[in-house]
Short mmCIF file of C-alpha atoms and ligand atoms in Angstrom, two decimals:
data_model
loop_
_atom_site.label_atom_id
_atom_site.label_comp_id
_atom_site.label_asym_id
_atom_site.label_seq_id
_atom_site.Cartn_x
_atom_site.Cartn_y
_atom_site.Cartn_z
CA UNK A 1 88.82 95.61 100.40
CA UNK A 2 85.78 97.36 100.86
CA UNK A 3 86.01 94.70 103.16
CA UNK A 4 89.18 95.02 100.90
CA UNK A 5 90.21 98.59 100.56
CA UNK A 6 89.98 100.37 96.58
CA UNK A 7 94.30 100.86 96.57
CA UNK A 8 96.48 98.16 95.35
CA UNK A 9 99.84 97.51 97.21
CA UNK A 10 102.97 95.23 97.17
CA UNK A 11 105.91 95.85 98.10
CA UNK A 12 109.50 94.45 99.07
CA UNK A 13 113.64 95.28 100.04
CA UNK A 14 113.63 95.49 103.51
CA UNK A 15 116.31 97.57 104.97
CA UNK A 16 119.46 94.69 106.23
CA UNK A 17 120.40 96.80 109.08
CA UNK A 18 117.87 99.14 110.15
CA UNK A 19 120.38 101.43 111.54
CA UNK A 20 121.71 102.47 107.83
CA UNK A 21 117.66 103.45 107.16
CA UNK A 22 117.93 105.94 110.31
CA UNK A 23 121.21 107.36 108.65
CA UNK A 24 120.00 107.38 105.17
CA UNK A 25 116.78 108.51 105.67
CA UNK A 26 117.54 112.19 106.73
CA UNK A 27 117.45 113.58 103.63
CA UNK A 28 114.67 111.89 102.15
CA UNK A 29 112.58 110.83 105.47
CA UNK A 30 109.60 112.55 107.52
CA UNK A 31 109.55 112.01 111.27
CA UNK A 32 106.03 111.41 111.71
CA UNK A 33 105.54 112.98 115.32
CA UNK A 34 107.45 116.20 114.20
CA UNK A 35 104.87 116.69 111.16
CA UNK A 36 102.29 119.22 112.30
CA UNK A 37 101.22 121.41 110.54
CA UNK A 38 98.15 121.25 108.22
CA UNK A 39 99.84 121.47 104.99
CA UNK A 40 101.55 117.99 105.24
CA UNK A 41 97.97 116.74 104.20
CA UNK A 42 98.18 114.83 101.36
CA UNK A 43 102.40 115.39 100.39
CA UNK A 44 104.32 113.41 98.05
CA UNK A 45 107.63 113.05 98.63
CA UNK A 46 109.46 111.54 95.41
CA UNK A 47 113.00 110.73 95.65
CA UNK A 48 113.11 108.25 92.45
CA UNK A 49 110.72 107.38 89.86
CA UNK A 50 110.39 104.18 91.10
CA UNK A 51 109.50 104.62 94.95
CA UNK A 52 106.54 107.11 95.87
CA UNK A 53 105.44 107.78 99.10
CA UNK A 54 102.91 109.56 100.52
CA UNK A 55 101.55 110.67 104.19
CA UNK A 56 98.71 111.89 105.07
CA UNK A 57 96.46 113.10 108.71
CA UNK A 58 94.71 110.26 109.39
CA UNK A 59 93.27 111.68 112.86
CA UNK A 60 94.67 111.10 116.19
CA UNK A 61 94.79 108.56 119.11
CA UNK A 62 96.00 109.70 122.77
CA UNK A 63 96.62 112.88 121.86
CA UNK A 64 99.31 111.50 118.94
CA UNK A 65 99.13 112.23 115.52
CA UNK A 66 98.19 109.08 113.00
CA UNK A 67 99.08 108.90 109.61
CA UNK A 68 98.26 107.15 106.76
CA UNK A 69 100.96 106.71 104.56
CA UNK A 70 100.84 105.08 100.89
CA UNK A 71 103.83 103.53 99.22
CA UNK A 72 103.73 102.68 95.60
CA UNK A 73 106.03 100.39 93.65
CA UNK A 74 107.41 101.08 90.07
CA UNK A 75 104.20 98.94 88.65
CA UNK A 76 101.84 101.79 90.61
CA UNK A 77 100.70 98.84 92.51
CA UNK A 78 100.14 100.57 96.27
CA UNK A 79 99.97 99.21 99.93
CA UNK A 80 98.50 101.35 102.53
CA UNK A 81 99.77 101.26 106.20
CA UNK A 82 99.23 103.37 109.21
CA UNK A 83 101.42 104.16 111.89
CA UNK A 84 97.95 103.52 114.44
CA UNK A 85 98.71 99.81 115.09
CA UNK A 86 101.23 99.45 111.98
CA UNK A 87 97.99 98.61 110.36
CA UNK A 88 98.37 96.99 106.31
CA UNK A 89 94.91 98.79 105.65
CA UNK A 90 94.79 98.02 101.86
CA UNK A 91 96.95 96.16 99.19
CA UNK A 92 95.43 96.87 95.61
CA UNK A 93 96.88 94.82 92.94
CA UNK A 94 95.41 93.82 89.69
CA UNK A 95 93.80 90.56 88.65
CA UNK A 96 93.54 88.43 85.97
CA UNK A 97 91.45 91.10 84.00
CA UNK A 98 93.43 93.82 85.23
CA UNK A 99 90.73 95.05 87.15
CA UNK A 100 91.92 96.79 90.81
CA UNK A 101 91.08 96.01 94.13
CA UNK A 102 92.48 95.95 97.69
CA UNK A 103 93.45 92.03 98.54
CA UNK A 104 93.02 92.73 102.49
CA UNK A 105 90.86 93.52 104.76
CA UNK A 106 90.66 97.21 106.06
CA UNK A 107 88.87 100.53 106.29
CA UNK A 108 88.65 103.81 104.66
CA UNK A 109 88.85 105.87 107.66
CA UNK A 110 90.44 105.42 111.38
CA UNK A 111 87.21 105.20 113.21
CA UNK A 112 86.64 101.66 111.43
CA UNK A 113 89.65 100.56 113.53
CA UNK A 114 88.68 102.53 116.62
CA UNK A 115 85.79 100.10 116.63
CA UNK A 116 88.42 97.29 117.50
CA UNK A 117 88.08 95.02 114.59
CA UNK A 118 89.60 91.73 115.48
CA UNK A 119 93.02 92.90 114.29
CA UNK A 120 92.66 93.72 110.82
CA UNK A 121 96.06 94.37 109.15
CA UNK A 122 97.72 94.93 112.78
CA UNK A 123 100.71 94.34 114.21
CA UNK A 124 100.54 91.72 117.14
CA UNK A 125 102.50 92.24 119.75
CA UNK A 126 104.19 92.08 122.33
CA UNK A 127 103.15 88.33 121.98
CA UNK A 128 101.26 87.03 118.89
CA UNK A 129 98.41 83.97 119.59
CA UNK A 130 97.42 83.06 123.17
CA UNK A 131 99.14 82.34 126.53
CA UNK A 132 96.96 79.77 128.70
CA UNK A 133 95.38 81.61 131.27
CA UNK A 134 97.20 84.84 130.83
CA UNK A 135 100.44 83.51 132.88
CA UNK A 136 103.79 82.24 132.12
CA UNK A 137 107.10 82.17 134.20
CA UNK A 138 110.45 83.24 133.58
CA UNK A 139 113.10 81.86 136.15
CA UNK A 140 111.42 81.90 139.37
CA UNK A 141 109.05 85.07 138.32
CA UNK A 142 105.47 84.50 137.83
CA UNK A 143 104.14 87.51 134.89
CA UNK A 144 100.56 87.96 134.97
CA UNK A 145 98.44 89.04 131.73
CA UNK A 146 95.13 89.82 131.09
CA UNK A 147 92.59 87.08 130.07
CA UNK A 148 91.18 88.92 126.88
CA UNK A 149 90.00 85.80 125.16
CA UNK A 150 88.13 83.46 127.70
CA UNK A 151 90.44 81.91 129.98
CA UNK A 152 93.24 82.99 127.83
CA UNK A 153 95.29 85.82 126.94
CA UNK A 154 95.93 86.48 123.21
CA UNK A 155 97.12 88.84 120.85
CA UNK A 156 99.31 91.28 123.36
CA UNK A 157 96.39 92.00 125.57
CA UNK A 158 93.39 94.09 126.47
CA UNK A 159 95.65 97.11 124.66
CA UNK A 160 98.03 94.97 122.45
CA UNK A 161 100.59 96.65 119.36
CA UNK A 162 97.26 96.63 117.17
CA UNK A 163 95.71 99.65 119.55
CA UNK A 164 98.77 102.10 119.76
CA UNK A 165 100.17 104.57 117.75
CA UNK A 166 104.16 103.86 116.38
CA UNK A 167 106.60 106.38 115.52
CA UNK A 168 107.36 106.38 112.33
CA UNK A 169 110.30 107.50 109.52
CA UNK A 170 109.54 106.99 106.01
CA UNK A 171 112.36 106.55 102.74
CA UNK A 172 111.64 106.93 99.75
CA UNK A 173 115.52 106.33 98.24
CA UNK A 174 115.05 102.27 96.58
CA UNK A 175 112.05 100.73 97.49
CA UNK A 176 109.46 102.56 99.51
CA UNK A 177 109.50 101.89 103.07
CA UNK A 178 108.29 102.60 106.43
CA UNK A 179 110.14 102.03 109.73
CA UNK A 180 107.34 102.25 113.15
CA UNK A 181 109.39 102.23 116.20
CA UNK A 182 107.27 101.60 119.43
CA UNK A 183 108.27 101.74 123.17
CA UNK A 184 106.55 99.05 125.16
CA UNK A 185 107.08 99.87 128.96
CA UNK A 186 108.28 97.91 131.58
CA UNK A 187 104.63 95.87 132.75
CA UNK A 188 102.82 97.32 129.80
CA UNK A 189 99.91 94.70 129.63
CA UNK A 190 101.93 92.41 132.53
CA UNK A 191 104.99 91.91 130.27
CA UNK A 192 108.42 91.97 131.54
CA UNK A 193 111.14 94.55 130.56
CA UNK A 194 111.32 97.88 128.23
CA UNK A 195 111.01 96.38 125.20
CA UNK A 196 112.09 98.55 122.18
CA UNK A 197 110.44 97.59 119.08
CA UNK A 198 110.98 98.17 115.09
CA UNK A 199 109.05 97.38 112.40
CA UNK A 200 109.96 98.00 108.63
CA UNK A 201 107.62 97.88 106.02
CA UNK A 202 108.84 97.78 102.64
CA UNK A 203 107.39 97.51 99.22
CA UNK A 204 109.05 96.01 95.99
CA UNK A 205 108.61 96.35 92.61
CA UNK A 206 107.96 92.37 92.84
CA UNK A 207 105.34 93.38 94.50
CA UNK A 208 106.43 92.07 97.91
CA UNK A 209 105.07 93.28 101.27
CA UNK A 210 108.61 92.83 103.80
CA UNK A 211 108.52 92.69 106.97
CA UNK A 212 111.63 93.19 109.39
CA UNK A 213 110.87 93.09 112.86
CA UNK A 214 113.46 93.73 115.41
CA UNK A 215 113.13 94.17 119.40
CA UNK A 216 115.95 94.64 122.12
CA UNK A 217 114.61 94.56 126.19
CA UNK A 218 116.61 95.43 129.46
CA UNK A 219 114.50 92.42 131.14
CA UNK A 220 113.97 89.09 130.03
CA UNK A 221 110.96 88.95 128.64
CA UNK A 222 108.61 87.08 125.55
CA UNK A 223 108.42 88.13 122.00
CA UNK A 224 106.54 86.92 119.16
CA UNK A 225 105.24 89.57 116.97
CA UNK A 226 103.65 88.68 113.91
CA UNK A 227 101.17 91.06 111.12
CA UNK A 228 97.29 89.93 110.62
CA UNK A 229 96.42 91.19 107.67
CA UNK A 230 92.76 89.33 106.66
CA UNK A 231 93.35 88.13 102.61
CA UNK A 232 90.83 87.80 100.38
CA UNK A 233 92.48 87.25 97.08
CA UNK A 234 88.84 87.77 94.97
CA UNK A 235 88.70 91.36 96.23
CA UNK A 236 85.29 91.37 97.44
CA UNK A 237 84.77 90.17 101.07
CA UNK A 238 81.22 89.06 100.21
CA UNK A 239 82.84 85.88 98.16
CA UNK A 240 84.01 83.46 100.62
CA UNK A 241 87.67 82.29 100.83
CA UNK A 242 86.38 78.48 100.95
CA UNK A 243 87.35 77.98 97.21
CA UNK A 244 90.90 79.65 97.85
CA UNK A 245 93.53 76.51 97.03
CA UNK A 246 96.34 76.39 100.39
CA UNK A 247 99.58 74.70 100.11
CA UNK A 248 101.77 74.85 103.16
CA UNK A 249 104.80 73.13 103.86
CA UNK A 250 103.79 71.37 107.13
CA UNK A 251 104.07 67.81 107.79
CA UNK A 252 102.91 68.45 111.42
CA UNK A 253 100.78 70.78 113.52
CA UNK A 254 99.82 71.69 116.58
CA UNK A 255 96.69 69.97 117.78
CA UNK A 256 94.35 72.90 120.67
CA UNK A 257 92.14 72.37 123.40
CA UNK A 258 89.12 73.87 123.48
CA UNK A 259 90.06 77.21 124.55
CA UNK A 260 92.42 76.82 121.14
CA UNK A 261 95.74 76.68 123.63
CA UNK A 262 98.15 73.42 121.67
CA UNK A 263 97.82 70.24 123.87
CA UNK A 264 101.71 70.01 123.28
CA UNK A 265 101.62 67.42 120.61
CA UNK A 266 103.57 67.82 116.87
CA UNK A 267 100.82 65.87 115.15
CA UNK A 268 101.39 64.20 111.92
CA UNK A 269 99.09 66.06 109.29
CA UNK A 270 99.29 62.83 107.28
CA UNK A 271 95.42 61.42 106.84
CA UNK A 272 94.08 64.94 108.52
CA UNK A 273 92.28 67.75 107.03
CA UNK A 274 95.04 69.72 108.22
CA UNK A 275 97.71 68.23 105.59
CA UNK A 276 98.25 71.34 102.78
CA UNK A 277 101.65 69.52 101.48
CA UNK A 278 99.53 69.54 98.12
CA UNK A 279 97.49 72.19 97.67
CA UNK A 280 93.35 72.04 98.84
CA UNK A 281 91.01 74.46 98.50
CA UNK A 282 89.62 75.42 102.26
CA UNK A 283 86.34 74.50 101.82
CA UNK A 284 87.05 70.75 100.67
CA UNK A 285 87.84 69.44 104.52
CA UNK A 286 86.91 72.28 106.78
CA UNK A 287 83.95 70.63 107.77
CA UNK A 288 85.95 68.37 109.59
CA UNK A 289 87.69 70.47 111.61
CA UNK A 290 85.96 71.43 114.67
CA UNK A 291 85.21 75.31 114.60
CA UNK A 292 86.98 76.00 111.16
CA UNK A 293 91.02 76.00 110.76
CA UNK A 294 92.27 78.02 113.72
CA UNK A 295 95.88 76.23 114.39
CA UNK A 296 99.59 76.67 114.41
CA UNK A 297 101.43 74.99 111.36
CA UNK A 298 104.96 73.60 112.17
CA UNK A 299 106.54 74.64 109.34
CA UNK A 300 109.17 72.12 107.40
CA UNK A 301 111.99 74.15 106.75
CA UNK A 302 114.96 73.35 104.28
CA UNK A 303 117.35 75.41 106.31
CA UNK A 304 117.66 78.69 109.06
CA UNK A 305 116.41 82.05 106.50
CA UNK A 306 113.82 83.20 105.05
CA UNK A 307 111.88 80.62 103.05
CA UNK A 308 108.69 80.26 100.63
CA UNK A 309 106.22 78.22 103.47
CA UNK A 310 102.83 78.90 101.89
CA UNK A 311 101.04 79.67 98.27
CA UNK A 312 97.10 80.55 98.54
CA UNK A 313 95.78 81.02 95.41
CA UNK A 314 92.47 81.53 94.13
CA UNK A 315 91.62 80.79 90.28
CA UNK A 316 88.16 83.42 89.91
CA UNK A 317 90.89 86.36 90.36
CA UNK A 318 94.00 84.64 88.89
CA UNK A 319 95.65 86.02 92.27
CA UNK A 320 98.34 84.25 93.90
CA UNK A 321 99.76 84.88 97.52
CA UNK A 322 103.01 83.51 98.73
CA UNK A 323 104.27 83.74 101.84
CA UNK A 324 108.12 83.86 102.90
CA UNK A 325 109.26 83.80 106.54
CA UNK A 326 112.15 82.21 108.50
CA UNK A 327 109.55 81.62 111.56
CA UNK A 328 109.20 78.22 112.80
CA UNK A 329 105.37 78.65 112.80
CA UNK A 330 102.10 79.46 110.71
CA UNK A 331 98.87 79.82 112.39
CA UNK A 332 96.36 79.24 109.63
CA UNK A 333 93.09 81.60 110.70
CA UNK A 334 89.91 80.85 108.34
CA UNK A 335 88.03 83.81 109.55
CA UNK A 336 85.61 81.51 111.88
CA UNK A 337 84.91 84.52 114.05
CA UNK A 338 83.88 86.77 111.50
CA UNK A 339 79.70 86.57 111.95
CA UNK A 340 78.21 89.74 109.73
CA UNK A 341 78.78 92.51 112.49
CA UNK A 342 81.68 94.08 110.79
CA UNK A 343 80.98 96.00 107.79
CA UNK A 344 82.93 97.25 105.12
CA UNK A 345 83.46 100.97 104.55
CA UNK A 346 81.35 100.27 101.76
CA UNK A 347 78.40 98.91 104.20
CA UNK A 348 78.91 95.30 103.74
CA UNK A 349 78.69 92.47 105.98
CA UNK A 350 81.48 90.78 106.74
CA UNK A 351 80.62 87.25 107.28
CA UNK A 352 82.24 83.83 108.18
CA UNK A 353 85.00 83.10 106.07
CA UNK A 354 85.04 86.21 104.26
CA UNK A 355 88.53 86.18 104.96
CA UNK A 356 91.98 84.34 106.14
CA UNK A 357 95.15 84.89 107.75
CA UNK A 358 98.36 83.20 107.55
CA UNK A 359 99.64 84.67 110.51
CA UNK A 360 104.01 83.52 110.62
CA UNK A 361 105.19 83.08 114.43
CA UNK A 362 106.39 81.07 116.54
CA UNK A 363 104.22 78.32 118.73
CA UNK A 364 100.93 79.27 120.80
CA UNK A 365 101.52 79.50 124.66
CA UNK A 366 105.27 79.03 123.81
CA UNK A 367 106.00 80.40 127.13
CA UNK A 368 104.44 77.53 128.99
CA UNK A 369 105.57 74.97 126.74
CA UNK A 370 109.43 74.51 127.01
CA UNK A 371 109.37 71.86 124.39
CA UNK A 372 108.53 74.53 121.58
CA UNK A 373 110.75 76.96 120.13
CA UNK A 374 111.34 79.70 122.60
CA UNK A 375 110.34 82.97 122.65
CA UNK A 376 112.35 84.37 125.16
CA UNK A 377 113.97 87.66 124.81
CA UNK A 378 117.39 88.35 126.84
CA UNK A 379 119.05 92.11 127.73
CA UNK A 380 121.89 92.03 124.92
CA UNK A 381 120.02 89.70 122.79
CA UNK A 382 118.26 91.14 119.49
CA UNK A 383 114.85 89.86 118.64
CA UNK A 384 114.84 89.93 114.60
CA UNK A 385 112.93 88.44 111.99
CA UNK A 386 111.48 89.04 108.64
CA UNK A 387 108.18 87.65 106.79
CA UNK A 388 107.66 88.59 103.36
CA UNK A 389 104.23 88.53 101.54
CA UNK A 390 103.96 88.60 97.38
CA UNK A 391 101.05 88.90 95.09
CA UNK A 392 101.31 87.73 91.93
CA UNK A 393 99.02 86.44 88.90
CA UNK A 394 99.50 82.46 88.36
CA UNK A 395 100.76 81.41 85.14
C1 BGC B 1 93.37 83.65 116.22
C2 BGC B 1 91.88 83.48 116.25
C3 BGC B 1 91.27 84.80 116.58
C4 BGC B 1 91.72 85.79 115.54
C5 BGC B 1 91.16 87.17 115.78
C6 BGC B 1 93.71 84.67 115.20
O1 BGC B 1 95.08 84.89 115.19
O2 BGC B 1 94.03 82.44 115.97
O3 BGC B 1 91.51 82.53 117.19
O4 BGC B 1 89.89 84.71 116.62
O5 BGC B 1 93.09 85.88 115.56
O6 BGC B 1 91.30 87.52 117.08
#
């Protein structure tokens, strides 16, 4: 977006088995870190009609290269991710009218996200939403995190996923797609255990956004990674998101405290603003929820997979957004924070409700609450999940 960047994206096919990408990709792939030289700038590397890719300098971040890197679908709809934080910095698909324009939140340039935008597009990691008071156990071990949001510690911490720069290996053979690999070091921001992370982007000709995330640690430790991509599905960040229509399959959610950490309670959404079983628009109840929707949906799910859990759609564009996960959670983020200090590469404000997310985890402060799903993470265990975003016109 200018709030919502001017490229249009979608994409989909994520890669079963990572590995296979790694083998595949040698022919067709760039290794990000081993592309230096100047005339990289702006390459195209086209391996079928139907899947483009291209990578360009972006800048650098501790002293590592950062890319931007633009993957196009058959449709020449486009998504545009970097490997600086994994960020989804634009997703330009048509409307109604055909007219263009990015659906997220985002920036032209890098320095927009060196000014620590509250995590536009990012990856969140290594544990999504907030731990209370920045301290969970494991066993008889006590792991201390910093307290970035009040009392609390949220989003990964004071340097989270969102802040570093991923490795990253690109295919263009099927669907465009982007694998970021990241290292997260024993005690990196107070977590537990070297925790080796994958993320693979891919974009389909259905114009789905995949997301396969995968982690493997040599210490117990807690994962919940998630993407927080800000949609606004009118294109223009300076039309509110309050007459977007939500329908999420929820019958319960988790009621917060003040400091936004879940009491521990699976409320019924029956009778509550926060009951999306039939779609709403935003606007109609938020009123009535104390600081704007901020909370953790406990998704109903049919069975263990990946499964449609939300639809936003939003009539002025003729945009719809569905999103596909197989976590057990959906924290449901109306942009409350956003207050006008943020502008858009294009210069404008960025005010309250200019944008949502619907951010797929699992539970807030998880690791203190051991009747939630858990989000521990053994040595020999693989972490893996996949969310899957799609635009689409309504009928
Ligand atoms: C959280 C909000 C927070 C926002 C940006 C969301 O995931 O739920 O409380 O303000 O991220 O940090």
């Amino acid at each position: 977006m200018a709030g919502l960047s001017s490229k249009n994206k979608n994409n989909n096919g994520y890669m079963k088995n990572w590995h296979q990408l790694f083998i595949v990709s040698i022919m067709v792939t760039t290794l990000a870190a081993a592309c230096n030289n100047a005339e990289e700038k702006k390459e195209t590397v086209t391996a079928a009609p139907e899947a483009k890719l291209k990578q360009e300098k972006w800048g650098s971040v501790d002293g590592k290269d950062v890319y931007l890197y633009t993957l196009t679908n058959k449709s020449g709809a486009e998504v545009t991710i970097t490997n600086y934080g994994g960020i989804v910095t634009s997703w330009v698909s048509p409307d109604k009218n055909g007219i263009k324009s990015s659906v997220v939140l985002g920036f032209d340039s890098l320095s927009g996200y060196l000014a620590r935008p509250p995590y536009f597009g990012a990856i969140i990691g290594r544990y999504g939403n907030r731990i209370a008071k920045g301290s969970f156990k494991i066993d008889t071990a006590t792991y201390t995190l910093a307290k970035n949001n009040g009392a609390n510690h949220l989003h990964g911490g004071d340097k989270g996923f969102d802040k570093v720069v991923w490795d990253a290996i690109t295919q263009t053979t099927g669907p465009a797609s982007l694998t970021l690999h990241y290292l997260s070091k024993d005690g990196e921001e107070g977590y537990p255990g070297n925790l080796k992370v994958n993320v693979t982007y891919t974009f389909t000709d259905d114009n789905e956004l995949n997301m396969e995330y995968s982690a493997e640690t040599d210490k117990p430790t807690v994962v919940n990674l998630t993407n927080h991509s800000y949609f606004n599905l009118t294109g223009d960040p300076s039309t509110t998101i309050l007459n977007h229509s939500l329908q999420v399959n929820a019958d319960r959610y988790t009621p917060v405290d003040k400091g936004l950490i879940p009491t521990g309670e699976l409320k019924d959404v029956k009778g509550t603003p926060f009951d999306f079983l039939q779609p709403h628009t935003i606007g109609e109840r938020i009123a009535a929820v104390d600081g704007g929707y901020d909370h953790n949906f406990v998704l109903t799910k049919k069975e263990k997979g990946v499964e449609l859990v939300a639809t936003l759609s939003d009539s002025l564009s003729g945009r719809k957004l569905e999103v596909f996960t197989e976590e057990p959670g959906l924290q449901f983020y109306s942009g409350n924070f956003l207050d006008g200090t943020i502008k858009t590469s294009g210069g404008k404000a960025i005010n309250k409700y200019a944008a949502l997310c619907l951010e797929t985890q699992h539970f807030p402060d998880a690791p203190n609450q051991p009747a939630f799903p858990s989000t521990i993470l053994k040595p020999g265990e693989k972490y893996h999940t996949i969310t899957k975003y799609k635009i689409s016109l309504n009928k």
